[in-house]
GROMACS .gro file of C-alpha atoms in nm:
model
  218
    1UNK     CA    1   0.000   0.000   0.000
    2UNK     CA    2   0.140   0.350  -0.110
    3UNK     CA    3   0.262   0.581   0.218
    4UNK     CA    4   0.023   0.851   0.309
    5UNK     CA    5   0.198   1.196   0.293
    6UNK     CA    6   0.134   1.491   0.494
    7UNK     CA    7  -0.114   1.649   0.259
    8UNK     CA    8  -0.078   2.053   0.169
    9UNK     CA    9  -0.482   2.062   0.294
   10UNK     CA   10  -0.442   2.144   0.659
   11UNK     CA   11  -0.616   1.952   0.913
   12UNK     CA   12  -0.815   2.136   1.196
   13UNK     CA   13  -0.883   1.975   1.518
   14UNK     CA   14  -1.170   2.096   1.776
   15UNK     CA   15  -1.130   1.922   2.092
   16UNK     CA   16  -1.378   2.118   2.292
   17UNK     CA   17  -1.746   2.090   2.353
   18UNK     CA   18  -1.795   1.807   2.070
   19UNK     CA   19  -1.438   1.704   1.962
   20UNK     CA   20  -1.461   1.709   1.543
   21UNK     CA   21  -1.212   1.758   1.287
   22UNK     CA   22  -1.187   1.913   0.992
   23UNK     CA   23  -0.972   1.832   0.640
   24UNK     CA   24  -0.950   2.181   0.409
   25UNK     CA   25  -1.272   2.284   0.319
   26UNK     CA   26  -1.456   1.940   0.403
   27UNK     CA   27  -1.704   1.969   0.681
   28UNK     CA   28  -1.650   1.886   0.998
   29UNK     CA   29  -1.688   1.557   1.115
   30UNK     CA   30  -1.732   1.431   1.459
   31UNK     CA   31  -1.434   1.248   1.644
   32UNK     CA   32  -1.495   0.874   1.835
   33UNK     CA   33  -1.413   0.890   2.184
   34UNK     CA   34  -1.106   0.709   2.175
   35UNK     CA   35  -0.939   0.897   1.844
   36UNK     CA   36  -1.052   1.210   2.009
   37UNK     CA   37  -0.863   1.076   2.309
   38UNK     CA   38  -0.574   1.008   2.133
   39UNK     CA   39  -0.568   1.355   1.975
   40UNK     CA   40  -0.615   1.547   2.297
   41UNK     CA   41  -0.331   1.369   2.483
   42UNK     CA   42  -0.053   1.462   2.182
   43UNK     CA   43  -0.231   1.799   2.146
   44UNK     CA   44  -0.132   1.878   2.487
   45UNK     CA   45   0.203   1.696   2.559
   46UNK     CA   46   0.287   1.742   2.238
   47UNK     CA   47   0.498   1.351   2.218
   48UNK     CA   48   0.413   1.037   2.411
   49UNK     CA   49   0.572   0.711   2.396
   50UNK     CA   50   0.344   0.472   2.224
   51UNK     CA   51   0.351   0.187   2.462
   52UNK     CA   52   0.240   0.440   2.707
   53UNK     CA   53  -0.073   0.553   2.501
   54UNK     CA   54  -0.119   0.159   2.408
   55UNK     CA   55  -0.188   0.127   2.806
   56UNK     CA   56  -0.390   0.387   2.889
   57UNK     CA   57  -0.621   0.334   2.590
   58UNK     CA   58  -0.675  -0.017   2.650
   59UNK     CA   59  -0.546  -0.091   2.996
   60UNK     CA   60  -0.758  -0.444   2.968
   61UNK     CA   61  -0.542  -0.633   2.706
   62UNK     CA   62  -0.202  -0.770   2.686
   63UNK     CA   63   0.057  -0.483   2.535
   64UNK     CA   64   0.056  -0.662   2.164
   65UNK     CA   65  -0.348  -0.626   2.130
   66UNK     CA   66  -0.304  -0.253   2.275
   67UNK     CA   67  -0.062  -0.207   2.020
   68UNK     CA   68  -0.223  -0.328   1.694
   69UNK     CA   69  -0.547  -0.164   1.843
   70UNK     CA   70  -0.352   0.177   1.830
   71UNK     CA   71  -0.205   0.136   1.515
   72UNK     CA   72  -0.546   0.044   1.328
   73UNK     CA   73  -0.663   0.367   1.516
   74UNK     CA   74  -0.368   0.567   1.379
   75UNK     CA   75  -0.432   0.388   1.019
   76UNK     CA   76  -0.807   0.471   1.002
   77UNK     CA   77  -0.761   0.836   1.101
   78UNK     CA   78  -0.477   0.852   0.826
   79UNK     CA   79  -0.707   0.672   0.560
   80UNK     CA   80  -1.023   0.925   0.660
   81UNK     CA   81  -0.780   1.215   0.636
   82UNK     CA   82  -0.637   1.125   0.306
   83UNK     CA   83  -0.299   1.240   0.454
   84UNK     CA   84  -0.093   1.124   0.787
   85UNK     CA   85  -0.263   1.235   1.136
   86UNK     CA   86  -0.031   1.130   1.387
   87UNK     CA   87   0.377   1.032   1.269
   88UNK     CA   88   0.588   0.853   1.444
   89UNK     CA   89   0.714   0.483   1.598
   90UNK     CA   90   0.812   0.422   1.945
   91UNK     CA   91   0.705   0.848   2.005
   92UNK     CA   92   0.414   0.924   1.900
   93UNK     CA   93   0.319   1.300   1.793
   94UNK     CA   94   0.076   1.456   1.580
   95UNK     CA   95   0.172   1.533   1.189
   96UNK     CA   96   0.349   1.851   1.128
   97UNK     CA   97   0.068   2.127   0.971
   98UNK     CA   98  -0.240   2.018   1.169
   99UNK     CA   99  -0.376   2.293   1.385
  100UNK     CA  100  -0.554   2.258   1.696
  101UNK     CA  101  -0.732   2.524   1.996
  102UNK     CA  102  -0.411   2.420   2.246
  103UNK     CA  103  -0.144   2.507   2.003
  104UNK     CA  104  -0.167   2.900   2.083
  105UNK     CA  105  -0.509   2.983   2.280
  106UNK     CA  106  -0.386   3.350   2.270
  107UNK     CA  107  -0.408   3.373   1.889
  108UNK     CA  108  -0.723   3.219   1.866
  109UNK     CA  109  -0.874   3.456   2.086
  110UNK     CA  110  -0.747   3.750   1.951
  111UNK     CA  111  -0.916   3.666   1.582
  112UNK     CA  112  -1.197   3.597   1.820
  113UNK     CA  113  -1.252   3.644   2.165
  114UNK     CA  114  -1.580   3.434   2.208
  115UNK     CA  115  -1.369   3.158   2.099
  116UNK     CA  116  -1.284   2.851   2.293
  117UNK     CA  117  -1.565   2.828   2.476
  118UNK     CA  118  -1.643   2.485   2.650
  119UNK     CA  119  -1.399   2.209   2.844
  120UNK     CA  120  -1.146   1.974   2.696
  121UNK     CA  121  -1.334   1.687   2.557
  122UNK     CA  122  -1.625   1.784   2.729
  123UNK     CA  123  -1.951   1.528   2.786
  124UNK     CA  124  -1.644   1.235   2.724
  125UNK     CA  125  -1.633   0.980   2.991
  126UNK     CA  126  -1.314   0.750   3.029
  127UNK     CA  127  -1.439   0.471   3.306
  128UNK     CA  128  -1.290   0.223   3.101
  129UNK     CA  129  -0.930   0.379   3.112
  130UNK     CA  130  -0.861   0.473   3.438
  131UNK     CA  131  -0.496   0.581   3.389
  132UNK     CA  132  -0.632   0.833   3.097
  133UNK     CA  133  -0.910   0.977   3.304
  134UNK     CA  134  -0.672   1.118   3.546
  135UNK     CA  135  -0.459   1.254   3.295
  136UNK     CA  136  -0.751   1.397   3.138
  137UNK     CA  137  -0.895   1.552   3.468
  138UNK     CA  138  -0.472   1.750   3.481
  139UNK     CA  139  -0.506   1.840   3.123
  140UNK     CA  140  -0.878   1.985   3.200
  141UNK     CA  141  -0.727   2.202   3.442
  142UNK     CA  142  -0.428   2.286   3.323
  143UNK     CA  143  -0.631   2.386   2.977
  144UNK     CA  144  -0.845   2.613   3.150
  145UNK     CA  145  -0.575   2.787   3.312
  146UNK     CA  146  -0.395   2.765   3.011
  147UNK     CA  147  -0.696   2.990   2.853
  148UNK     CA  148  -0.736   3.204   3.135
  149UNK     CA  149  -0.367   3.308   3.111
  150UNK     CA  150  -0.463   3.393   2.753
  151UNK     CA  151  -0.755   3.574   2.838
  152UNK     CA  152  -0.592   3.798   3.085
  153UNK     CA  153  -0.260   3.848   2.854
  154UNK     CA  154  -0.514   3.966   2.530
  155UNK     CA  155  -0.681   4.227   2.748
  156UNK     CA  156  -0.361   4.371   2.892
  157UNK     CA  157  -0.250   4.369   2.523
  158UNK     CA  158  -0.562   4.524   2.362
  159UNK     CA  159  -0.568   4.804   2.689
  160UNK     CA  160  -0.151   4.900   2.562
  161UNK     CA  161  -0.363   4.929   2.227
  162UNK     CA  162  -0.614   5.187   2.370
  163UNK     CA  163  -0.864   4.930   2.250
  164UNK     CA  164  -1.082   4.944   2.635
  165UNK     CA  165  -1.385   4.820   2.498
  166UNK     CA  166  -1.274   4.487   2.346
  167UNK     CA  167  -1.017   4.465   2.655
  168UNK     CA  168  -1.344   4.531   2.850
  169UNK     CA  169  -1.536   4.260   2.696
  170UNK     CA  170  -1.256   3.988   2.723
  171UNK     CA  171  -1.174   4.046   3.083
  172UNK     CA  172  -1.554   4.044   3.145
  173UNK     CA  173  -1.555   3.675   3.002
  174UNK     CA  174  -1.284   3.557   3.251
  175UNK     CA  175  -1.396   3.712   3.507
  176UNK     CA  176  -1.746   3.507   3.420
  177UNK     CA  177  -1.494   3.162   3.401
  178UNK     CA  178  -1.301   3.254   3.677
  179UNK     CA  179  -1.568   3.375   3.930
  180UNK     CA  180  -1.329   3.358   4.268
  181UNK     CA  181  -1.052   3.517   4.091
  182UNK     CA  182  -0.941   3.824   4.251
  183UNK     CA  183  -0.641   3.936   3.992
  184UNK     CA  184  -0.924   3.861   3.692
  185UNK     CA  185  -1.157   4.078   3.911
  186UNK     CA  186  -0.888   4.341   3.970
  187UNK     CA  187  -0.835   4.382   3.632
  188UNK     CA  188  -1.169   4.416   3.526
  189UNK     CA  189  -1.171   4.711   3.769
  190UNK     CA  190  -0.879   4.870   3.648
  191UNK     CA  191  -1.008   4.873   3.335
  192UNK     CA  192  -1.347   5.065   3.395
  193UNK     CA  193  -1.139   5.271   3.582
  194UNK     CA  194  -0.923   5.360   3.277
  195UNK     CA  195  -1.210   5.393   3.072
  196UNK     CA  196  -1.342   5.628   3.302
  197UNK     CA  197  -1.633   5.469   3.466
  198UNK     CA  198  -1.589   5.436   3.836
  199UNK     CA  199  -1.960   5.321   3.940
  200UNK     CA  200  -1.897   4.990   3.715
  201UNK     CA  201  -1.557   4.961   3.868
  202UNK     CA  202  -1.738   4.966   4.206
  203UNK     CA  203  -1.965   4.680   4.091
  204UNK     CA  204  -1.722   4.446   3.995
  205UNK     CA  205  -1.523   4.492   4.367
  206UNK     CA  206  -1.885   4.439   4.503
  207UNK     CA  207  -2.004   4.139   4.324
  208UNK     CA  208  -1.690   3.976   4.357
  209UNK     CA  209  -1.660   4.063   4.758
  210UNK     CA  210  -2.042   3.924   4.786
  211UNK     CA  211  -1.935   3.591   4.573
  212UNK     CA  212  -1.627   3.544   4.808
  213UNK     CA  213  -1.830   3.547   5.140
  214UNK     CA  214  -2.121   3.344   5.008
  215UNK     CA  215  -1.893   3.049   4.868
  216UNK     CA  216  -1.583   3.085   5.075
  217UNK     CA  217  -1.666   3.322   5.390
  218UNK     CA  218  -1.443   3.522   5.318
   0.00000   0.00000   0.00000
């Protein structure tokens, strides 16, 4: 059988909310659990050893079945992509010119700030694979304050920019992920401030205070 090439039509991954995926101008199709598994876990550690992926996938069978199940996973993805998905032996890592939300959060939410909206994999259950469902509880968190980073970095940059109303509107969206987060908060504040309105200022400080003693007492 001929070797699949990286094609020159760029692959697009979505691996929040629904986790789909997306060839050039084809439309989207949705991911299985397990491929969208796969995808997630060399999205965000960007290489894993194969034998390693082999066992968390299917933890139930001996290490050659886990094996040939991965690489008839990695072969199907390949033949529904028309071009290679994931490349690699022993490491596994995903095919150079495939894009993907976790690649650079920051970018995508400066073309668009309502972007990214929605958890890692979301709805996805991994029962079955125990050793995957904890990593995918870290990489949940560490994705969300992954995008909050972003968040807060894009309205700093857009305030240098004397752009206060879209820096306005993007710290107002962390502020609504990140509810008990005083610096998101603070710079909310700051930024009414700036833009000259003191009353909405006061509002944040006061919803924020009220939030903190109701779930904290503090």
């Amino acid at each position: 059988m001929a070797r699949l090439a990286v094609a020159t039509s760029p692959l697009v991954l979505s691996l929040l909310r629904q986790p789909a995926w997306r060839v050039g101008a084809q439309p989207e199709l949705a991911l299985r659990r397990k491929d969208a598994a796969l995808l997630a876990l060399l999205a965000l550690e960007g290489a894993c050893s194969r034998d390693v992926l082999a066992h968390m996938l299917w933890p139930d069978v001996d290490v050659a079945k886990a094996r040939a199940s991965l690489r008839q996973r990695r072969d199907r993805l390949a033949r529904g992509a028309g071009m290679a998905v994931i490349e690699g032996e022993a490491t596994l890592q995903l095919a150079v010119g495939g894009d993907h939300e976790v690649r650079d959060p920051e970018a995508h939410l400066a073309r668009d700030a309502a972007a990214l909206q929605g958890e890692l994999l979301d709805g996805l259950v991994f029962d079955d694979c125990p050793e995957y469902a904890r990593w995918l509880d870290g990489a949940r968190e560490r994705w969300r304050l992954m995008r909050a980073q972003a968040l807060g970095r894009l309205a700093s940059r857009l305030q240098e920019q004397g752009s206060l109303d879209r820096a306005i509107a993007v710290a107002q969206r962390l502020c609504v992920e990140e509810p008990l987060s005083e610096h998101a908060h603070r710079q909310l504040m700051e930024l009414h401030y700036a833009h000259g309105d003191l009353g909405a200022a006061l509002q944040v400080y006061q919803r924020l205070a009220a939030r903190l003693e109701a779930e904290l007492g503090e």
